[in-house]
Tab-separated table of C-alpha atoms (C1' of nucleotides) in Angstrom:
chain	number	residue	atom	x	y	z
A	1	MET	CA	-6.333	-45.377	13.560
A	2	SER	CA	-4.266	-44.419	10.538
A	3	ILE	CA	-3.239	-46.312	7.464
A	4	GLY	CA	-0.017	-45.690	5.623
A	5	TYR	CA	2.317	-46.898	2.949
A	6	ALA	CA	6.059	-47.280	2.498
A	7	CYS	CA	8.588	-45.032	0.740
A	8	LEU	CA	7.236	-44.376	-2.731
A	9	ALA	CA	3.978	-43.287	-4.283
A	10	LEU	CA	2.712	-44.323	-7.705
A	11	GLY	CA	1.580	-41.527	-9.979
A	12	VAL	CA	3.100	-38.643	-7.983
A	13	LYS	CA	5.221	-36.438	-10.137
A	14	ASP	CA	8.838	-35.757	-9.049
A	15	SER	CA	8.714	-37.936	-6.014
A	16	SER	CA	11.428	-40.534	-6.604
A	17	MET	CA	14.525	-40.927	-4.516
A	18	LYS	CA	17.699	-40.856	-6.621
A	19	GLY	CA	21.046	-42.358	-5.878
A	20	CYS	CA	24.317	-43.067	-7.615
A	21	LEU	CA	27.141	-45.610	-7.681
A	22	LYS	CA	29.533	-45.366	-4.829
A	23	LYS	CA	32.366	-44.517	-7.214
A	24	ASN	CA	30.475	-41.437	-8.447
A	25	ALA	CA	29.540	-40.160	-4.961
A	26	SER	CA	31.389	-36.840	-5.186
A	27	GLU	CA	30.433	-34.003	-2.861
A	28	ILE	CA	28.782	-32.097	-5.679
A	29	ARG	CA	26.838	-35.117	-6.935
A	30	LEU	CA	25.717	-36.039	-3.421
A	31	LYS	CA	24.550	-32.446	-2.733
A	32	GLU	CA	22.534	-32.455	-5.983
A	33	LEU	CA	20.952	-35.778	-5.096
A	34	ILE	CA	20.073	-34.723	-1.532
A	35	ARG	CA	18.493	-31.528	-2.723
A	36	GLY	CA	16.472	-33.438	-5.275
A	37	ASN	CA	15.419	-36.106	-2.808
A	38	LEU	CA	14.242	-33.515	-0.255
A	39	ASN	CA	12.162	-31.947	-2.997
A	40	SER	CA	10.725	-35.426	-3.744
A	41	LEU	CA	10.001	-35.894	-0.053
A	42	ASP	CA	8.186	-32.573	-0.041
A	43	ASN	CA	6.114	-33.661	-2.991
A	44	LEU	CA	5.320	-36.971	-1.282
A	45	ILE	CA	4.169	-35.154	1.863
A	46	ASN	CA	2.078	-32.804	-0.179
A	47	TYR	CA	0.444	-35.753	-1.911
A	48	ASN	CA	-0.227	-37.422	1.434
A	49	ILE	CA	-1.849	-34.258	2.755
A	50	GLU	CA	-4.067	-33.884	-0.290
A	51	SER	CA	-5.042	-37.591	-0.115
A	52	GLY	CA	-5.700	-37.630	3.609
A	53	ILE	CA	-2.966	-40.147	4.267
A	54	LYS	CA	-1.759	-39.776	7.861
A	55	MET	CA	1.016	-42.286	7.999
A	56	PHE	CA	4.085	-42.643	5.730
A	57	ARG	CA	7.447	-44.394	5.792
A	58	ILE	CA	10.307	-42.239	4.575
A	59	SER	CA	12.718	-44.035	2.346
A	60	SER	CA	16.211	-44.714	3.703
A	61	ASP	CA	17.508	-43.585	0.318
A	62	LEU	CA	16.693	-39.943	1.235
A	63	ILE	CA	20.350	-39.293	1.847
A	64	PRO	CA	22.520	-41.423	-0.397
A	65	PHE	CA	25.379	-43.275	1.353
A	66	ALA	CA	24.255	-41.538	4.547
A	67	SER	CA	26.078	-43.878	6.920
A	68	SER	CA	29.103	-44.428	4.646
A	69	PRO	CA	32.426	-42.652	4.773
A	70	VAL	CA	31.949	-41.556	1.146
A	71	ASN	CA	29.352	-39.106	2.357
A	72	SER	CA	30.744	-36.623	4.850
A	73	ILE	CA	28.259	-33.853	4.020
A	74	GLU	CA	26.609	-32.131	7.022
A	75	TRP	CA	23.259	-32.392	5.290
A	76	TRP	CA	21.353	-31.677	8.539
A	77	ASN	CA	23.017	-28.229	8.588
A	78	ILE	CA	23.108	-27.456	4.911
A	79	TYR	CA	19.486	-28.346	4.353
A	80	LYS	CA	18.185	-27.204	7.732
A	81	LYS	CA	15.620	-24.924	6.110
A	82	GLU	CA	14.291	-27.648	3.814
A	83	PHE	CA	14.006	-30.136	6.656
A	84	SER	CA	12.190	-27.678	8.841
A	85	LEU	CA	9.772	-26.699	6.101
A	86	ILE	CA	8.888	-30.326	5.402
A	87	GLY	CA	8.837	-31.124	9.066
A	88	ASN	CA	6.385	-28.288	9.762
A	89	LYS	CA	4.005	-29.688	7.190
A	90	ILE	CA	4.273	-33.135	8.641
A	91	ARG	CA	3.465	-31.875	12.165
A	92	GLU	CA	0.755	-29.445	11.148
A	93	ASN	CA	-0.993	-32.171	9.265
A	94	LYS	CA	-0.458	-34.727	11.993
A	95	ILE	CA	1.274	-37.243	9.671
A	96	ARG	CA	3.065	-39.993	11.541
A	97	VAL	CA	6.273	-40.734	9.666
A	98	SER	CA	8.675	-43.587	10.267
A	99	MET	CA	11.745	-45.209	8.788
A	100	HIS	CA	12.882	-48.766	8.290
A	101	PRO	CA	16.534	-49.646	7.626
A	102	GLY	CA	16.902	-52.608	5.297
A	103	GLN	CA	17.886	-56.190	6.055
A	104	TYR	CA	21.577	-55.178	5.971
A	105	THR	CA	21.506	-53.078	9.086
A	106	VAL	CA	22.367	-55.761	11.672
A	107	LEU	CA	22.839	-54.684	15.258
A	108	ASN	CA	23.531	-58.132	16.585
A	109	SER	CA	26.311	-59.160	14.126
A	110	GLN	CA	29.326	-61.167	15.292
A	111	ASP	CA	31.379	-58.781	13.293
A	112	GLU	CA	32.170	-55.633	15.238
A	113	GLY	CA	32.538	-53.631	12.059
A	114	VAL	CA	29.062	-54.580	10.977
A	115	VAL	CA	27.712	-53.538	14.348
A	116	GLU	CA	29.550	-50.221	14.157
A	117	ARG	CA	28.032	-49.546	10.766
A	118	ALA	CA	24.591	-50.544	12.003
A	119	VAL	CA	24.918	-48.018	14.855
A	120	GLU	CA	25.968	-45.434	12.352
A	121	ASP	CA	22.966	-46.229	10.224
A	122	LEU	CA	20.522	-46.043	13.123
A	123	GLN	CA	21.936	-42.656	14.003
A	124	TYR	CA	21.475	-41.535	10.468
A	125	HIS	CA	17.752	-42.555	10.536
A	126	SER	CA	17.249	-40.853	13.851
A	127	ARG	CA	18.906	-37.732	12.569
A	128	VAL	CA	16.443	-37.515	9.646
A	129	LEU	CA	13.476	-37.773	11.989
A	130	ASP	CA	15.070	-35.321	14.440
A	131	SER	CA	15.857	-32.836	11.570
A	132	LEU	CA	12.210	-32.926	10.657
A	133	GLY	CA	11.356	-32.106	14.244
A	134	THR	CA	9.115	-35.093	14.605
A	135	GLY	CA	8.074	-36.485	18.055
A	136	SER	CA	9.111	-39.800	19.621
A	137	GLU	CA	6.001	-41.457	18.136
A	138	CYS	CA	7.827	-41.421	14.787
A	139	LYS	CA	9.663	-44.674	14.882
A	140	ILE	CA	12.570	-46.575	13.301
A	141	VAL	CA	11.636	-50.169	12.676
A	142	LEU	CA	14.401	-52.777	12.938
A	143	HIS	CA	14.694	-56.582	12.907
A	144	ILE	CA	16.652	-58.373	15.549
A	145	GLY	CA	19.176	-59.628	12.989
A	146	GLY	CA	21.063	-62.873	12.367
A	147	VAL	CA	21.046	-66.098	14.411
A	148	TYR	CA	24.639	-67.439	13.914
A	149	ASN	CA	23.693	-70.871	15.098
A	150	ASP	CA	23.051	-69.623	18.616
A	151	LYS	CA	19.917	-67.710	19.066
A	152	TYR	CA	20.452	-67.134	22.762
A	153	LYS	CA	23.859	-65.552	22.293
A	154	ALA	CA	22.585	-63.576	19.241
A	155	ILE	CA	19.816	-62.130	21.390
A	156	GLU	CA	22.250	-61.328	24.158
A	157	ARG	CA	24.366	-59.441	21.678
A	158	PHE	CA	21.332	-57.570	20.477
A	159	SER	CA	20.505	-56.561	24.011
A	160	LYS	CA	24.055	-55.493	24.826
A	161	ASN	CA	24.376	-53.460	21.654
A	162	TYR	CA	20.967	-51.959	22.094
A	163	SER	CA	21.931	-50.772	25.571
A	164	LYS	CA	24.951	-48.885	24.187
A	165	LEU	CA	22.895	-46.908	21.639
A	166	PRO	CA	22.639	-43.213	22.218
A	167	ASP	CA	19.292	-42.025	23.706
A	168	PHE	CA	18.218	-40.202	20.548
A	169	VAL	CA	18.228	-43.554	18.761
A	170	LYS	CA	16.676	-45.553	21.648
A	171	GLU	CA	13.731	-43.145	21.792
A	172	ARG	CA	12.778	-44.098	18.290
A	173	LEU	CA	13.803	-47.740	17.874
A	174	VAL	CA	11.106	-50.393	17.676
A	175	ILE	CA	11.515	-54.078	16.723
A	176	GLU	CA	9.610	-56.306	14.376
A	177	ASN	CA	9.191	-60.057	13.837
A	178	ASP	CA	10.937	-61.219	10.629
A	179	ASP	CA	10.129	-63.827	8.024
A	180	LYS	CA	12.689	-66.405	9.000
A	181	SER	CA	14.749	-65.874	12.121
A	182	TYR	CA	12.905	-64.240	14.993
A	183	ASN	CA	9.229	-64.949	15.375
A	184	ILE	CA	6.783	-62.765	17.195
A	185	SER	CA	7.095	-64.426	20.627
A	186	GLU	CA	10.885	-64.143	20.484
A	187	VAL	CA	10.662	-60.443	19.507
A	188	LEU	CA	8.127	-59.839	22.242
A	189	GLU	CA	10.428	-61.401	24.819
A	190	VAL	CA	13.218	-59.039	23.744
A	191	GLY	CA	10.848	-56.094	23.617
A	192	LYS	CA	9.456	-56.630	27.061
A	193	ARG	CA	12.883	-57.058	28.561
A	194	LEU	CA	14.473	-54.056	26.953
A	195	LYS	CA	11.277	-51.977	26.972
A	196	VAL	CA	11.296	-51.606	23.244
A	197	PRO	CA	7.945	-51.445	21.462
A	198	VAL	CA	7.152	-54.335	19.165
A	199	VAL	CA	5.720	-54.164	15.688
A	200	PHE	CA	3.613	-57.160	14.682
A	201	ASP	CA	3.923	-58.136	10.992
A	202	ASN	CA	1.128	-60.475	9.942
A	203	LEU	CA	2.786	-61.956	6.794
A	204	HIS	CA	6.071	-62.574	8.664
A	205	ASN	CA	4.029	-64.237	11.346
A	206	PHE	CA	2.548	-66.439	8.658
A	207	SER	CA	5.805	-67.563	7.143
A	208	ASN	CA	7.617	-67.715	10.538
A	209	PRO	CA	5.011	-68.425	13.199
A	210	SER	CA	5.671	-69.145	16.837
A	211	TYR	CA	2.632	-70.782	18.268
A	212	PRO	CA	0.519	-71.394	15.149
A	213	GLU	CA	-2.578	-71.904	17.183
A	214	LYS	CA	-2.473	-68.331	18.461
A	215	SER	CA	-4.411	-65.838	16.401
A	216	GLU	CA	-3.108	-62.592	14.885
A	217	GLU	CA	-5.355	-60.669	17.295
A	218	PHE	CA	-3.707	-62.419	20.210
A	219	TRP	CA	-0.271	-61.227	19.117
A	220	ILE	CA	-1.417	-57.783	18.318
A	221	ASN	CA	-2.859	-57.499	21.868
A	222	GLU	CA	0.372	-58.815	23.343
A	223	CYS	CA	2.340	-56.244	21.403
A	224	ARG	CA	0.027	-53.415	22.486
A	225	GLY	CA	1.403	-53.654	26.034
A	226	THR	CA	4.962	-52.719	24.699
A	227	TRP	CA	3.777	-49.328	23.444
A	228	SER	CA	3.728	-46.592	26.034
A	229	GLU	CA	2.225	-43.078	25.882
A	230	LYS	CA	5.356	-41.436	24.470
A	231	ASP	CA	5.585	-44.059	21.735
A	232	GLY	CA	2.205	-43.138	20.288
A	233	LYS	CA	-0.352	-45.614	19.029
A	234	GLN	CA	0.663	-49.202	18.530
A	235	LYS	CA	1.924	-49.796	14.970
A	236	ILE	CA	1.568	-52.985	12.977
A	237	HIS	CA	2.589	-54.001	9.497
A	238	TYR	CA	-0.060	-55.560	7.346
A	239	SER	CA	0.437	-57.273	4.006
A	240	GLN	CA	-1.117	-60.108	1.943
A	241	GLN	CA	0.549	-63.077	0.348
A	242	ALA	CA	1.040	-62.759	-3.429
A	243	VAL	CA	-0.713	-65.677	-5.110
A	244	TYR	CA	1.605	-68.186	-6.922
A	245	LYS	CA	4.660	-66.516	-5.483
A	246	ARG	CA	7.078	-67.640	-2.771
A	247	VAL	CA	5.719	-67.629	0.760
A	248	GLY	CA	6.189	-64.158	2.220
A	249	ALA	CA	6.089	-62.301	-1.162
A	250	HIS	CA	3.949	-59.116	-0.944
A	251	SER	CA	0.854	-58.990	-3.080
A	252	GLU	CA	0.390	-56.501	-5.874
A	253	SER	CA	-2.630	-54.861	-4.190
A	254	ILE	CA	-4.518	-55.220	-0.967
A	255	GLU	CA	-7.695	-57.263	-1.402
A	256	ILE	CA	-10.208	-55.052	0.310
A	257	LYS	CA	-12.536	-57.703	1.702
A	258	LYS	CA	-9.693	-59.666	3.247
A	259	PHE	CA	-8.343	-56.451	4.740
A	260	LEU	CA	-11.705	-55.494	6.251
A	261	GLU	CA	-12.018	-58.953	7.817
A	262	PHE	CA	-8.620	-58.384	9.507
A	263	TYR	CA	-9.544	-54.819	10.385
A	264	SER	CA	-12.797	-55.792	12.053
A	265	LYS	CA	-10.910	-58.016	14.499
A	266	LEU	CA	-8.822	-55.057	15.704
A	267	GLY	CA	-11.844	-53.647	17.453
A	268	ASN	CA	-10.903	-50.233	18.809
A	269	GLY	CA	-9.206	-47.460	16.852
A	270	ASN	CA	-5.938	-47.743	18.663
A	271	THR	CA	-3.756	-49.345	16.032
A	272	ASP	CA	-1.834	-47.732	13.172
A	273	ILE	CA	-1.449	-49.915	10.165
A	274	MET	CA	1.483	-49.712	7.735
A	275	LEU	CA	0.658	-51.499	4.515
A	276	GLU	CA	3.421	-53.289	2.729
A	277	VAL	CA	2.198	-53.774	-0.775
A	278	LYS	CA	3.493	-53.255	-4.311
A	279	ASP	CA	0.842	-50.709	-5.347
A	280	LYS	CA	1.742	-48.570	-2.267
A	281	ASN	CA	-0.455	-45.433	-2.013
A	282	LEU	CA	-3.169	-46.954	-4.213
A	283	SER	CA	-3.991	-49.596	-1.671
A	284	ALA	CA	-3.669	-47.089	1.210
A	285	VAL	CA	-6.292	-44.776	-0.340
A	286	LYS	CA	-8.490	-47.801	-0.958
A	287	CYS	CA	-8.345	-49.025	2.619
A	288	ILE	CA	-8.836	-45.471	4.007
A	289	ASN	CA	-11.908	-44.939	1.805
A	290	CYS	CA	-13.318	-48.276	3.023
A	291	ILE	CA	-13.097	-47.659	6.673
A	292	ARG	CA	-14.397	-44.085	6.764
A	293	SER	CA	-17.332	-43.696	9.104
A	294	SER	CA	-18.880	-41.269	6.607
A	295	GLY	CA	-17.829	-40.960	2.994
A	296	ARG	CA	-19.052	-39.052	-0.013
A	297	ILE	CA	-19.426	-40.298	-3.531
A	298	ARG	CA	-17.004	-37.568	-4.571
A	299	LEU	CA	-14.166	-39.607	-3.082
A	300	LEU	CA	-14.966	-42.495	-5.391
A	301	GLU	CA	-15.401	-40.217	-8.333
A	302	ILE	CA	-11.800	-39.025	-7.836
A	303	GLU	CA	-10.640	-42.624	-7.662
A	304	TRP	CA	-12.664	-43.531	-10.724
A	305	SER	CA	-10.999	-40.760	-12.660
A	306	LYS	CA	-7.664	-42.402	-12.082
A	307	TYR	CA	-8.726	-46.039	-12.578
A	308	LYS	CA	-11.314	-45.792	-15.381
A	309	TYR	CA	-9.137	-46.463	-18.414
A	310	SER	CA	-7.330	-49.336	-16.649
A	311	ILE	CA	-10.741	-50.840	-15.995
A	312	LEU	CA	-12.022	-50.225	-19.518
A	313	GLU	CA	-8.852	-52.008	-20.711
A	314	LYS	CA	-9.784	-55.083	-18.785
A	315	SER	CA	-13.533	-55.280	-18.797
A	316	SER	CA	-16.152	-53.135	-20.396
A	317	LEU	CA	-18.716	-54.856	-18.180
A	318	ALA	CA	-16.966	-53.748	-14.972
A	319	TYR	CA	-16.640	-50.252	-16.500
A	320	LYS	CA	-20.445	-50.065	-17.011
A	321	GLU	CA	-21.106	-51.524	-13.574
A	322	ILE	CA	-19.086	-48.835	-11.832
A	323	ARG	CA	-20.689	-46.115	-13.867
A	324	GLU	CA	-24.051	-47.366	-12.670
A	325	LEU	CA	-22.799	-47.473	-9.124
A	326	LEU	CA	-21.568	-43.904	-9.319
A	327	LYS	CA	-24.855	-42.570	-10.628
A	328	CYS	CA	-26.399	-42.718	-7.176
A	329	LYS	CA	-24.963	-39.476	-5.936
A	330	ASN	CA	-25.949	-39.820	-2.337
A	331	GLY	CA	-24.843	-43.413	-2.036
A	332	TYR	CA	-21.367	-44.415	-0.906
A	333	GLN	CA	-20.385	-48.061	-1.528
A	334	PRO	CA	-16.618	-48.131	-1.480
A	335	VAL	CA	-16.260	-51.851	-0.876
A	336	ARG	CA	-18.514	-52.707	-3.811
A	337	PHE	CA	-16.609	-50.115	-5.902
A	338	TYR	CA	-13.147	-51.513	-5.107
A	339	SER	CA	-14.264	-55.085	-5.368
A	340	ILE	CA	-15.357	-54.513	-8.924
A	341	LEU	CA	-12.035	-52.765	-9.623
A	342	GLU	CA	-9.999	-55.633	-8.111
A	343	ASN	CA	-11.900	-58.180	-10.066
A	344	ALA	CA	-11.471	-56.327	-13.344
A	345	LEU	CA	-7.738	-55.705	-12.761
A	346	ARG	CA	-7.207	-59.404	-12.232
A	347	GLN	CA	-8.514	-60.187	-15.689
A	348	PRO	CA	-5.977	-61.208	-18.302
A	349	GLU	CA	-5.059	-58.944	-21.202
A	350	ASN	CA	-7.893	-58.876	-23.740
A	351	ILE	CA	-7.054	-57.438	-27.137
A	352	GLY	CA	-10.525	-56.130	-27.893
A	353	ASN	CA	-10.947	-54.363	-24.561
A	354	ALA	CA	-7.345	-53.050	-24.627
A	355	LEU	CA	-7.885	-51.625	-28.106
A	356	ASN	CA	-11.162	-50.034	-27.015
A	357	ALA	CA	-9.390	-48.306	-24.040
A	358	ALA	CA	-6.445	-47.231	-26.151
A	359	MET	CA	-8.776	-45.636	-28.698
A	360	HIS	CA	-10.643	-43.823	-25.930
A	361	VAL	CA	-7.389	-42.509	-24.640
A	362	PHE	CA	-6.219	-41.560	-28.127
A	363	GLY	CA	-9.375	-39.431	-28.317
A	364	TYR	CA	-7.588	-36.881	-26.080
A	365	PHE	CA	-5.186	-36.132	-28.892
A	366	LYS	CA	-7.638	-36.007	-31.782
A	367	LYS	CA	-7.214	-32.231	-32.165
A	368	ASP	CA	-3.547	-31.927	-31.198
A	369	ALA	CA	-1.807	-34.846	-32.918
A	370	SER	CA	-0.110	-34.272	-36.181
A	371	ASP	CA	-0.987	-36.430	-39.217
A	372	LYS	CA	2.319	-38.242	-38.716
A	373	GLU	CA	1.540	-38.996	-35.077
A	374	ARG	CA	-1.964	-40.111	-35.924
A	375	GLU	CA	-0.552	-42.418	-38.606
A	376	ARG	CA	2.135	-43.779	-36.352
A	377	PHE	CA	-0.372	-44.560	-33.603
A	378	LEU	CA	-2.965	-46.163	-35.923
A	379	SER	CA	-0.248	-48.319	-37.436
A	380	LYS	CA	0.748	-49.446	-33.903
A	381	ILE	CA	-2.927	-50.246	-33.279
A	382	ASN	CA	-2.994	-52.456	-36.322
A	383	LYS	CA	0.239	-54.164	-35.359
A	384	TYR	CA	-1.165	-54.845	-31.916
A	385	LYS	CA	-4.316	-56.328	-33.472
A	386	GLU	CA	-2.104	-58.665	-35.538
A	387	GLY	CA	-0.042	-59.603	-32.481
A	388	GLU	CA	3.075	-57.859	-33.896
A	389	THR	CA	3.527	-55.439	-30.984
A	390	SER	CA	2.720	-55.521	-27.309
A	391	LEU	CA	0.161	-53.539	-25.364
A	392	ARG	CA	3.040	-52.096	-23.381
A	393	LEU	CA	4.623	-50.527	-26.365
A	394	LEU	CA	1.230	-49.303	-27.667
A	395	LYS	CA	0.612	-47.581	-24.349
A	396	LYS	CA	4.122	-46.179	-24.315
A	397	GLU	CA	3.174	-44.312	-27.457
A	398	LEU	CA	0.055	-42.913	-25.739
A	399	HIS	CA	2.178	-41.972	-22.731
A	400	ARG	CA	4.538	-40.078	-24.991
A	401	LEU	CA	1.686	-38.157	-26.505
A	402	SER	CA	0.234	-37.431	-23.090
A	403	ILE	CA	3.492	-35.811	-22.017
A	404	LYS	CA	3.916	-33.875	-25.218
A	405	TYR	CA	0.343	-32.480	-25.196
A	406	GLU	CA	0.251	-32.077	-21.438
A	407	LYS	CA	-2.818	-34.147	-20.789
A	408	GLU	CA	-2.777	-33.960	-17.012
A	409	TYR	CA	-5.893	-35.981	-16.638
A	410	LEU	CA	-4.245	-38.903	-18.300
A	411	LEU	CA	-0.869	-38.409	-16.667
A	412	GLU	CA	-2.482	-38.370	-13.228
A	413	SER	CA	-4.398	-41.523	-13.940
A	414	TYR	CA	-3.098	-45.040	-13.354
A	415	TYR	CA	-3.545	-46.049	-16.972
A	416	PHE	CA	0.207	-45.974	-17.639
A	417	LEU	CA	1.150	-47.378	-14.285
A	418	LEU	CA	-0.889	-50.538	-13.815
A	419	GLN	CA	0.708	-53.495	-15.573
B	1	DT	C1'	29.586	-68.583	-4.385
B	2	DG	C1'	25.075	-67.170	-5.062
B	3	DA	C1'	20.297	-66.307	-3.353
B	4	DC	C1'	17.750	-63.226	-0.965
B	5	DG	C1'	15.092	-57.963	-1.908
B	6	DT	C1'	14.890	-53.588	-3.989
B	7	DC	C1'	15.116	-50.133	-7.182
B	8	DA	C1'	17.250	-47.107	-10.198
B	9	DA	C1'	21.827	-46.288	-12.184
B	10	DG	C1'	24.664	-47.646	-15.572
B	11	DA	C1'	25.864	-50.393	-19.632
B	12	DT	C1'	24.840	-52.200	-23.811
B	13	DC	C1'	22.125	-53.152	-27.615
B	14	DC	C1'	19.188	-51.785	-31.488
B	15	DG	C1'	17.032	-49.261	-35.146
C	1	DC	C1'	21.399	-40.427	-31.593
C	2	DG	C1'	17.623	-41.739	-28.620
C	3	DG	C1'	15.093	-45.284	-26.827
C	4	DA	C1'	14.656	-50.044	-25.263
C	5	DT	C1'	16.376	-53.706	-22.620
C	6	DC	C1'	19.726	-56.039	-19.834
C	7	DT	C1'	22.986	-56.032	-15.899
C	8	DT	C1'	24.863	-54.263	-11.757
C	9	DG	C1'	25.195	-52.201	-7.323
C	10	DA	C1'	24.944	-51.807	-2.133
C	11	DC	C1'	24.157	-54.030	1.973
C	12	DG	C1'	24.829	-58.929	5.536
C	13	DT	C1'	23.365	-63.628	6.288
C	14	DC	C1'	22.959	-68.227	5.340
C	15	DA	C1'	22.831	-72.449	2.613
DNA sequence: TGACGTCAAGATCCG
DNA sequence: CGGATCTTGACGTCA
């Protein structure tokens, strides 16, 4: 059982994927971008290794315009060394990577050009995973596509186009239920017929259910049968509905108790779970820490070092509560720990608490800051008190100082990231 | 034609 | 000039 997150990690330095406008996609620019993105991928993999994260979705943005004629670079040759170095790390650390082309890769389109481009795009994704030297358990997740007023014909087109795909793509392709067109029983039907593994997505199944009386566990068990030995463990997508947002919108963070309730129904350890959530790696680490059979308080202390000022900003009570919890050095109560965090982070902005946290953080610069910087900050503090500036701008000032005076502890924390 | 989703690039505005 | 904020892009489907 592994838990992973998709594409980008919060708080990891030099880990973003960069792109450019199509009109600026010169050979030189593209090569620059690819080199940078491979370096970012390397940093992401390093972070995952350090954090004990065993599952990760690689962003399709790794190679800009990869399946477009504007990019004719043989990146798999030029960057062979980089790919193999990263790939070795992935394999040595048993990280299961995957990819997921967006909603615009449509294999069952009525337009042949669209299908052609979809095939190109799937080949690109396979090529990335091949270049990394990953096994056939590292998958490419795809939706069935459009309906075009005739689902039967649309599925036939999918089947026909699937059968024409080259083997190196077929080996990796898996299909997933989507949020409006193809529900889980329809995708299962296709998967069983074509022998393509099926990924169950719980939130899509909520907004686009097939037989609403059937439970999530039922569908997960049904899907399990489509995964064979060479495909690796069954994969599912898990996300939670964002409150007050449209149905199907991903939540900011994973509510741990809700997750554990879902998790307990999975029973055995034979399912890999890809989280789809805005706070990405933060929720992945949370869930991993909460399902460990044995954990040490040290793990929570590391988490606390990253969350503490965000918590202080919201609730000094929660701050004290967690400090108490962490005093018991041979106790390990991750669920209690994260529940307090979640509750605190849900609190609305409170000027008193926010000022308190900001002053604590400013304490890091007491010695370094010049008189001018001190003055500038304190005047911002007063403005914030009077409602003349926002917390965001106040924190931006602190962020600037953190970079200038190289306060790694603050820069690696989530204080500047959350809200 | 615009919403959908996604994010950063690019454009523009402001002090 | 640099930083902040607003707009666009890149993709295909569907209302």
